[in-house]
mmCIF file of C-alpha atoms in Angstrom:
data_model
loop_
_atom_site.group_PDB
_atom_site.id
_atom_site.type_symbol
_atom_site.label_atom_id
_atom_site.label_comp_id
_atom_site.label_asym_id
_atom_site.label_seq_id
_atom_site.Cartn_x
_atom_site.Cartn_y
_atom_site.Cartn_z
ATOM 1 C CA UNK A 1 95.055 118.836 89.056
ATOM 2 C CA UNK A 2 98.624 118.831 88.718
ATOM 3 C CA UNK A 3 99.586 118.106 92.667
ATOM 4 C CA UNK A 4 97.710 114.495 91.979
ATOM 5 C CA UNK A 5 99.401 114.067 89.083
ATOM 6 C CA UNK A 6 102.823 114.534 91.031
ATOM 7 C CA UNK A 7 101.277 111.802 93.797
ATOM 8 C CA UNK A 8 99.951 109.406 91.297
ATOM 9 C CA UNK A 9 102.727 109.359 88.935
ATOM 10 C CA UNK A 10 105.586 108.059 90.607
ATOM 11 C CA UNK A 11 103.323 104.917 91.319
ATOM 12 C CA UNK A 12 103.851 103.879 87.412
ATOM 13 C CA UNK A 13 107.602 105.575 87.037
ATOM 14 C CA UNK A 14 109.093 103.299 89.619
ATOM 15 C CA UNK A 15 108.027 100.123 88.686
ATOM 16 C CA UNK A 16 107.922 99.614 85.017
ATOM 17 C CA UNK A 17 109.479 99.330 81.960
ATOM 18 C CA UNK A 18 109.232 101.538 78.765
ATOM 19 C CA UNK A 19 106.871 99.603 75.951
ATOM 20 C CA UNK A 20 109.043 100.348 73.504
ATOM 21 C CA UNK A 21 111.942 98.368 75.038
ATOM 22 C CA UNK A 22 109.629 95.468 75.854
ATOM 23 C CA UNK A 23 108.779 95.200 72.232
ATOM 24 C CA UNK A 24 112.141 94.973 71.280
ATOM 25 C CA UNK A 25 112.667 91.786 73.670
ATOM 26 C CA UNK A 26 109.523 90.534 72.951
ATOM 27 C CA UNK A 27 107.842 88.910 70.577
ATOM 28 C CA UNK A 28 106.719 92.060 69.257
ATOM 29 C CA UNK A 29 105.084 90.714 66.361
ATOM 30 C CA UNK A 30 102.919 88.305 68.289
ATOM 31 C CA UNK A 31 101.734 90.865 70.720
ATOM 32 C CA UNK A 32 100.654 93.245 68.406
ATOM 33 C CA UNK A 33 99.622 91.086 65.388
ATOM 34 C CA UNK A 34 98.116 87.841 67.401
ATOM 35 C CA UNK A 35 95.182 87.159 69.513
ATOM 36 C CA UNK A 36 96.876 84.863 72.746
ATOM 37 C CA UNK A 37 94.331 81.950 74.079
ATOM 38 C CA UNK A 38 92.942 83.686 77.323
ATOM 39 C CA UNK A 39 91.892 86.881 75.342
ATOM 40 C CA UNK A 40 90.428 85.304 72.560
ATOM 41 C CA UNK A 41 88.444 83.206 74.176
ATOM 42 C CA UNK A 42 86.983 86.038 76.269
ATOM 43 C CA UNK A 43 86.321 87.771 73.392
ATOM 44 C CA UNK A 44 84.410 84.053 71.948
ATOM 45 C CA UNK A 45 82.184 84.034 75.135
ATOM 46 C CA UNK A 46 81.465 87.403 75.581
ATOM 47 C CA UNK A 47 80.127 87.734 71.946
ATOM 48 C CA UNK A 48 78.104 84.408 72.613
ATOM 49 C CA UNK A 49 76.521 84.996 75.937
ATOM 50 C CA UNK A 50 74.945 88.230 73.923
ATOM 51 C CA UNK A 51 74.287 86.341 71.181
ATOM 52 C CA UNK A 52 72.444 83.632 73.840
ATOM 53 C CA UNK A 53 70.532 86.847 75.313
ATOM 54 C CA UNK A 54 69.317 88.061 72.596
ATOM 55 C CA UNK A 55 67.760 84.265 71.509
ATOM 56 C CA UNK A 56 66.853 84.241 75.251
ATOM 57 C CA UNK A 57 64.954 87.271 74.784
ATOM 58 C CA UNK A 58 62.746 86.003 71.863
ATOM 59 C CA UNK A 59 61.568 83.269 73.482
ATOM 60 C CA UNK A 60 60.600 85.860 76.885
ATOM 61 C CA UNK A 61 63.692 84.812 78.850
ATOM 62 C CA UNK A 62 65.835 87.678 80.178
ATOM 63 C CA UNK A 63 69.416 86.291 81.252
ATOM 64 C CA UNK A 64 70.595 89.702 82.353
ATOM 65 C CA UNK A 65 68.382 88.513 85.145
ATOM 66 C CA UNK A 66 69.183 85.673 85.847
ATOM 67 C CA UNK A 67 73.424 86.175 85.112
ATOM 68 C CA UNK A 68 73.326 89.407 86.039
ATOM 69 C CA UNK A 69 74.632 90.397 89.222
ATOM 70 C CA UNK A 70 71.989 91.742 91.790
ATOM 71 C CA UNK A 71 71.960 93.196 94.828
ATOM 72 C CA UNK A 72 73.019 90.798 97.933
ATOM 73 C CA UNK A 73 69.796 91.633 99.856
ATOM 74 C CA UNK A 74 67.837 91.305 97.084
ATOM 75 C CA UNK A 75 66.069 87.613 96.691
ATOM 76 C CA UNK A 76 67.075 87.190 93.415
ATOM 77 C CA UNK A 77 70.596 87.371 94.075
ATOM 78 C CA UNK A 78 73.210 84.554 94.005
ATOM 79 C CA UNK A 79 76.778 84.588 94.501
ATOM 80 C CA UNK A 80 77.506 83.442 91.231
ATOM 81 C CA UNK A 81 76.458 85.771 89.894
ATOM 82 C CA UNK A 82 80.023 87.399 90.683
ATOM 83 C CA UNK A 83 81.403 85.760 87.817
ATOM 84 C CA UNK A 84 78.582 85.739 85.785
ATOM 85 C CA UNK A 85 77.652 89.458 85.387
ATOM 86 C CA UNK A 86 80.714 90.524 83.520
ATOM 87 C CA UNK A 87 80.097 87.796 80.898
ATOM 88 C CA UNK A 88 76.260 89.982 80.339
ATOM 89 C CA UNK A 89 75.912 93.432 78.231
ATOM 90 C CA UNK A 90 73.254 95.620 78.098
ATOM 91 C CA UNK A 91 73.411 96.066 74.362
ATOM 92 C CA UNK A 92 75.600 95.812 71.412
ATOM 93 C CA UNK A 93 77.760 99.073 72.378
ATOM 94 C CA UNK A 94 78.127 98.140 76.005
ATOM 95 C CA UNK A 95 79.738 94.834 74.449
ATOM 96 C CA UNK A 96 81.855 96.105 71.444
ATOM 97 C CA UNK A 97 83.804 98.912 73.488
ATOM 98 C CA UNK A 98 84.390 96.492 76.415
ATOM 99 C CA UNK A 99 86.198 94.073 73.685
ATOM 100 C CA UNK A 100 87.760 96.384 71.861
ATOM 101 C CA UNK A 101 89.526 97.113 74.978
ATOM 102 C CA UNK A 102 89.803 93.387 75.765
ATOM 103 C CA UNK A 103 91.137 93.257 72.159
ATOM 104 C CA UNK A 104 93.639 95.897 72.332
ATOM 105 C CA UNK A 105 94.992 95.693 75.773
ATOM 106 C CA UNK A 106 94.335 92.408 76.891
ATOM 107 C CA UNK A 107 96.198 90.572 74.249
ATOM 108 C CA UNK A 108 99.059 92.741 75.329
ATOM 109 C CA UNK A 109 98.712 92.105 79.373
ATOM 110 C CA UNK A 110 98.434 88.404 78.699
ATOM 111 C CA UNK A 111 101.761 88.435 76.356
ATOM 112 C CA UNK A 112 103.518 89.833 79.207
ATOM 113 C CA UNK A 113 101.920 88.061 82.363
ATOM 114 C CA UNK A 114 101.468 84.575 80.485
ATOM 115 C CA UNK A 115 97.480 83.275 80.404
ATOM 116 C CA UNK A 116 97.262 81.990 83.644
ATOM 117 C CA UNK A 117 98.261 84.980 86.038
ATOM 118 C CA UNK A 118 96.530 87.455 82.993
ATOM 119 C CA UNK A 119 93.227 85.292 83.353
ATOM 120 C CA UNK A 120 93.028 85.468 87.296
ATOM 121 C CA UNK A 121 93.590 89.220 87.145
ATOM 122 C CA UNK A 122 90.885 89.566 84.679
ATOM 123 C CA UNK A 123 88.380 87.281 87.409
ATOM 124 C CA UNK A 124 89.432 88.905 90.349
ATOM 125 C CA UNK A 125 89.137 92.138 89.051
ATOM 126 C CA UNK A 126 86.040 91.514 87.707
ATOM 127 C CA UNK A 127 84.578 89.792 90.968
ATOM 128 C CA UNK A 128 86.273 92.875 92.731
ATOM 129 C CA UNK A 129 84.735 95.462 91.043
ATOM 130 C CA UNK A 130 81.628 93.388 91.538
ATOM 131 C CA UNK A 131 81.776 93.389 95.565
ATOM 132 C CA UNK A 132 83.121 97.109 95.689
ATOM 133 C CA UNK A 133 79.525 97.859 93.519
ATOM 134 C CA UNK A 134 77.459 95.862 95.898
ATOM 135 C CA UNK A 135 79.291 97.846 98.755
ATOM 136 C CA UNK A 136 77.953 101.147 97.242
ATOM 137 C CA UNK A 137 74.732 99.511 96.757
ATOM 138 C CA UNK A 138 74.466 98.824 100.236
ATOM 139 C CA UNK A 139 75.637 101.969 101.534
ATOM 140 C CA UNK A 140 72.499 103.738 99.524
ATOM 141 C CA UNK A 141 70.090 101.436 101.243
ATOM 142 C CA UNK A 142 71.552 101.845 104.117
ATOM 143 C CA UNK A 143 71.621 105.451 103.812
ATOM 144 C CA UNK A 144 68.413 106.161 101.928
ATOM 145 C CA UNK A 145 66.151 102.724 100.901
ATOM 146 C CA UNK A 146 65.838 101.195 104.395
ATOM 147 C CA UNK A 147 63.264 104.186 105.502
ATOM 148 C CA UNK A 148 61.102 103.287 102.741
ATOM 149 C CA UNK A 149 58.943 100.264 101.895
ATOM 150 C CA UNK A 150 57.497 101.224 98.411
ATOM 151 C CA UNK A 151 59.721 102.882 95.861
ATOM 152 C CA UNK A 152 58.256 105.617 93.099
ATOM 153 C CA UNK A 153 59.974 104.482 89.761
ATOM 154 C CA UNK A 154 58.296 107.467 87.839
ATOM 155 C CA UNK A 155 55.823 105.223 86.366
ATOM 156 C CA UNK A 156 54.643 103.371 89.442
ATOM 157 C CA UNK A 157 54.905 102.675 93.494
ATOM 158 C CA UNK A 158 56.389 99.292 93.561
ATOM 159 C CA UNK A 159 57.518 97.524 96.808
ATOM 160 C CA UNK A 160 61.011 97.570 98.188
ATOM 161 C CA UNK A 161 61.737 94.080 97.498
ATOM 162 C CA UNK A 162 60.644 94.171 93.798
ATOM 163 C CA UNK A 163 62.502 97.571 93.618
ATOM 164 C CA UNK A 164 65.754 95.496 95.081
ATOM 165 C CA UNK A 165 65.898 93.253 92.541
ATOM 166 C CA UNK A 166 65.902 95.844 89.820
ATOM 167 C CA UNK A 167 69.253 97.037 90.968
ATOM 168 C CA UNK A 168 71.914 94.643 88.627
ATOM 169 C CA UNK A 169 74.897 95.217 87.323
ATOM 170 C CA UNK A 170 75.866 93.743 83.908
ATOM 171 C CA UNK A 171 79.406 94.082 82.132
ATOM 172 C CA UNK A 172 82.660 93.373 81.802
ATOM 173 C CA UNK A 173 83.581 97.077 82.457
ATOM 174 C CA UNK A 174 85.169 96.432 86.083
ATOM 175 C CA UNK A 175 87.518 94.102 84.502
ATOM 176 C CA UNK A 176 88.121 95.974 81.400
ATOM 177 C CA UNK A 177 89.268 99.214 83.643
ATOM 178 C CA UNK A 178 91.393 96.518 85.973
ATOM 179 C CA UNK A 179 93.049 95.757 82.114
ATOM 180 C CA UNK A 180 93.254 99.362 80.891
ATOM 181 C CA UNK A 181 95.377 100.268 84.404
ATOM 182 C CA UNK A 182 97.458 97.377 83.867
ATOM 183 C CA UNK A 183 98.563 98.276 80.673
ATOM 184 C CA UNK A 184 99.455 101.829 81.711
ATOM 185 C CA UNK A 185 101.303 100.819 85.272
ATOM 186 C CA UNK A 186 103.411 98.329 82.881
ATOM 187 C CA UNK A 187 103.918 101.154 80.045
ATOM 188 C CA UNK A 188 103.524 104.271 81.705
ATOM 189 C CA UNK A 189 105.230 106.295 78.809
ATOM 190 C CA UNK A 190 103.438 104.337 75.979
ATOM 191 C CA UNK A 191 102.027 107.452 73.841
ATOM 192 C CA UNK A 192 98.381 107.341 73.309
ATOM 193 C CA UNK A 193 96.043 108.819 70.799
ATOM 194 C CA UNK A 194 92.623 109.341 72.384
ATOM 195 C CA UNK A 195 89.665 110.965 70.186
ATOM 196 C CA UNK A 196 89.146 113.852 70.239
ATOM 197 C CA UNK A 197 92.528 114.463 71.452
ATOM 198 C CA UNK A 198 94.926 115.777 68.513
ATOM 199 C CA UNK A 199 97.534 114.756 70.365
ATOM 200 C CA UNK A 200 99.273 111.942 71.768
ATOM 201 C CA UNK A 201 99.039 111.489 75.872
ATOM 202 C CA UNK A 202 101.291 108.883 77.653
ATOM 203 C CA UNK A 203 99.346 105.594 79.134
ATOM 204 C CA UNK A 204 99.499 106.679 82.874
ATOM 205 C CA UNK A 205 98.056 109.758 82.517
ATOM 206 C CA UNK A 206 94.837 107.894 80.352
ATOM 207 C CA UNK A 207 94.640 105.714 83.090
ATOM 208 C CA UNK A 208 94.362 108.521 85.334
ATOM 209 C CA UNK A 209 92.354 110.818 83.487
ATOM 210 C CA UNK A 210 89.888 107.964 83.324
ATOM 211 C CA UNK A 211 90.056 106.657 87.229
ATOM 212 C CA UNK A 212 89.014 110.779 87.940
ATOM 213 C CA UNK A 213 86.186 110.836 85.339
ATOM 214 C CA UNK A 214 84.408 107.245 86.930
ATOM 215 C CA UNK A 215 85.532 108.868 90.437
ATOM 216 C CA UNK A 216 83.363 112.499 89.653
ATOM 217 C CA UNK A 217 80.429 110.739 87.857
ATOM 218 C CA UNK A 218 80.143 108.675 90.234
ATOM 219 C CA UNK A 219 80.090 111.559 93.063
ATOM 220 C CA UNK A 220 77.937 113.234 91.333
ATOM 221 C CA UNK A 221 75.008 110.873 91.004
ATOM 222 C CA UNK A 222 73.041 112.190 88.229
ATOM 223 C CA UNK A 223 69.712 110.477 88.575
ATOM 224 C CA UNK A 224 69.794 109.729 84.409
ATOM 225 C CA UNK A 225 73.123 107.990 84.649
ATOM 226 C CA UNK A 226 72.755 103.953 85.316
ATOM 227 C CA UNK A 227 76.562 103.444 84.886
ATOM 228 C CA UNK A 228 78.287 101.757 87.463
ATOM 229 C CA UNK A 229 80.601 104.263 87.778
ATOM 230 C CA UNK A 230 82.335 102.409 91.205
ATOM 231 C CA UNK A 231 82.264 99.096 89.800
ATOM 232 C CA UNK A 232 84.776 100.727 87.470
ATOM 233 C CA UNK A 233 86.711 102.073 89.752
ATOM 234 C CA UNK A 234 86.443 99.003 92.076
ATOM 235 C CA UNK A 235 88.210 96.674 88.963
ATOM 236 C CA UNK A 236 91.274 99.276 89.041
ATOM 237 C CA UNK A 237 91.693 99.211 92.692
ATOM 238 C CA UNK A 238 91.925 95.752 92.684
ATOM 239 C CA UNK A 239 94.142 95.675 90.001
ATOM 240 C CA UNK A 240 96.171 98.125 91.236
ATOM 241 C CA UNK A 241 96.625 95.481 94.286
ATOM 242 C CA UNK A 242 97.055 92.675 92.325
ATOM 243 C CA UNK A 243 100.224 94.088 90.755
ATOM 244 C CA UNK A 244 101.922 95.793 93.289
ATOM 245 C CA UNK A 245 101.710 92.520 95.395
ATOM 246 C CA UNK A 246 103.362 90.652 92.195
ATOM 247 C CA UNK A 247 106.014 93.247 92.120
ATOM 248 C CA UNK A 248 106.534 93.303 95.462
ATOM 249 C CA UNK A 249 106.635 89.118 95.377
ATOM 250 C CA UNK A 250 108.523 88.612 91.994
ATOM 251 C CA UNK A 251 110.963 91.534 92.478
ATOM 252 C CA UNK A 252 114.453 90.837 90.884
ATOM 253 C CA UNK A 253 113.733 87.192 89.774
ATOM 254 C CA UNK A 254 112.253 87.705 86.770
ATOM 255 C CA UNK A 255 109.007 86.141 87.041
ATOM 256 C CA UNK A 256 106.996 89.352 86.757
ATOM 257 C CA UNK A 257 107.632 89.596 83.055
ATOM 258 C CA UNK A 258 107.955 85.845 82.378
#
């Protein structure tokens, strides 16, 4: 749609500077060739808390239930479980895309923001893209559960509370989107290739073509589709806060960069 392109656009135009330039004043072999502290040690515990599932899970203990992050009515929830759901995958692809885009991105984010500020974007991103999914979550009960006391799964009638406690959410995926707008609102013109594209496409206009893929699957609801399609969406719009509010704050001193 090009008229949203023409909105959206001017967002990452305004406020950032062209990756190629950074580079040149930048360490540019350490971003692109090292692995900073922050994003390699997400990387470490992400690969060991599937690791520990997968032990878990020989021995009959799921900790997708237990870490992972139910809903708030349900009476296995716990508000840790905030933090701990996007350290849980749901399988070995779930986990190697969502590093590989810690891996690629994340070093770069964390190069420019310093560990510190790149590590509480990466939480509150994640924890935000947790409450915006429990907000959806609550708007189907609402909506459609709270009329019902047993729930057909297909392959049984089960009550509403167990049913409840089925709903979790596992994966890093709200913080990984929060890291993949980042990268394009701070190199907006940052040429892309994206299989199966033959061509290149600039950064904001990935990020964007992404935010309106989550935003239609996640209208549309398909009853085979158990991606958290708003959790995604819920890590970019609080990481789209995030940084405005540090430009806005760190605006001709320098910091934003630092």
């Amino acid at each position: 749609d090009i008229k949203s392109f023409s909105v959206i656009s001017p967002v990452f135009r305004g406020y950032s500077r062209d990756y190629s330039y950074f580079c040149q004043i930048k360490r540019k072999k350490q971003i692109m060739n090292t692995i900073p502290t922050v994003t390699k040690n997400l990387l470490i515990i992400n690969v060991l808390m599937f690791l520990g599932t997968i032990v878990a899970q020989s021995y009959g203990i799921d900790l997708n239930n237990y870490l992972g992050l139910h809903f708030f009515l349900a009476g296995d929830f716990n508000a840790a479980q905030l933090i701990t759901y996007m350290f849980m995958h749901g399988g070995f692809t779930h986990l190697f895309f969502n590093m590989f885009a810690v891996w690629m991105f994340g070093r770069i984010l964390e190069q420019v923001w310093g560990p510190k500020r790149f590590l509480f974007y990466y939480l509150a991103c994640g924890i935000g893209a947790g409450l915006i999914q429990e907000l959806v979550q609550y708007i189907h009960y609402e909506t459609v559960l709270s009329a019902y006391d047993s729930v057909n799964t297909g392959y049984s009638i089960i009550p509403m509370e167990e049913y409840l406690n089925m709903m979790t959410t596992v994966g890093a995926s709200g913080a990984v989107y929060a890291i993949l707008l980042g990268f394009g609102m701070l190199f907006p013109n940052q040429p892309m290739f994206v299989f199966p594209l033959p061509f290149p496409i600039k950064a904001k206009y990935f990020v964007i073509g992404y935010a309106l893929i989550e935003l239609f699957s996640g209208l549309a609801n398909n009853p085979g589709d158990n991606v958290a399609h708003f959790a995604h969406l819920g890590g970019m719009i609080f990481g789209f806060i995030l940084i405005m509010y540090w430009r806005k704050k760190d605006r001709g001193n320098g910091y934003y960069y630092n």
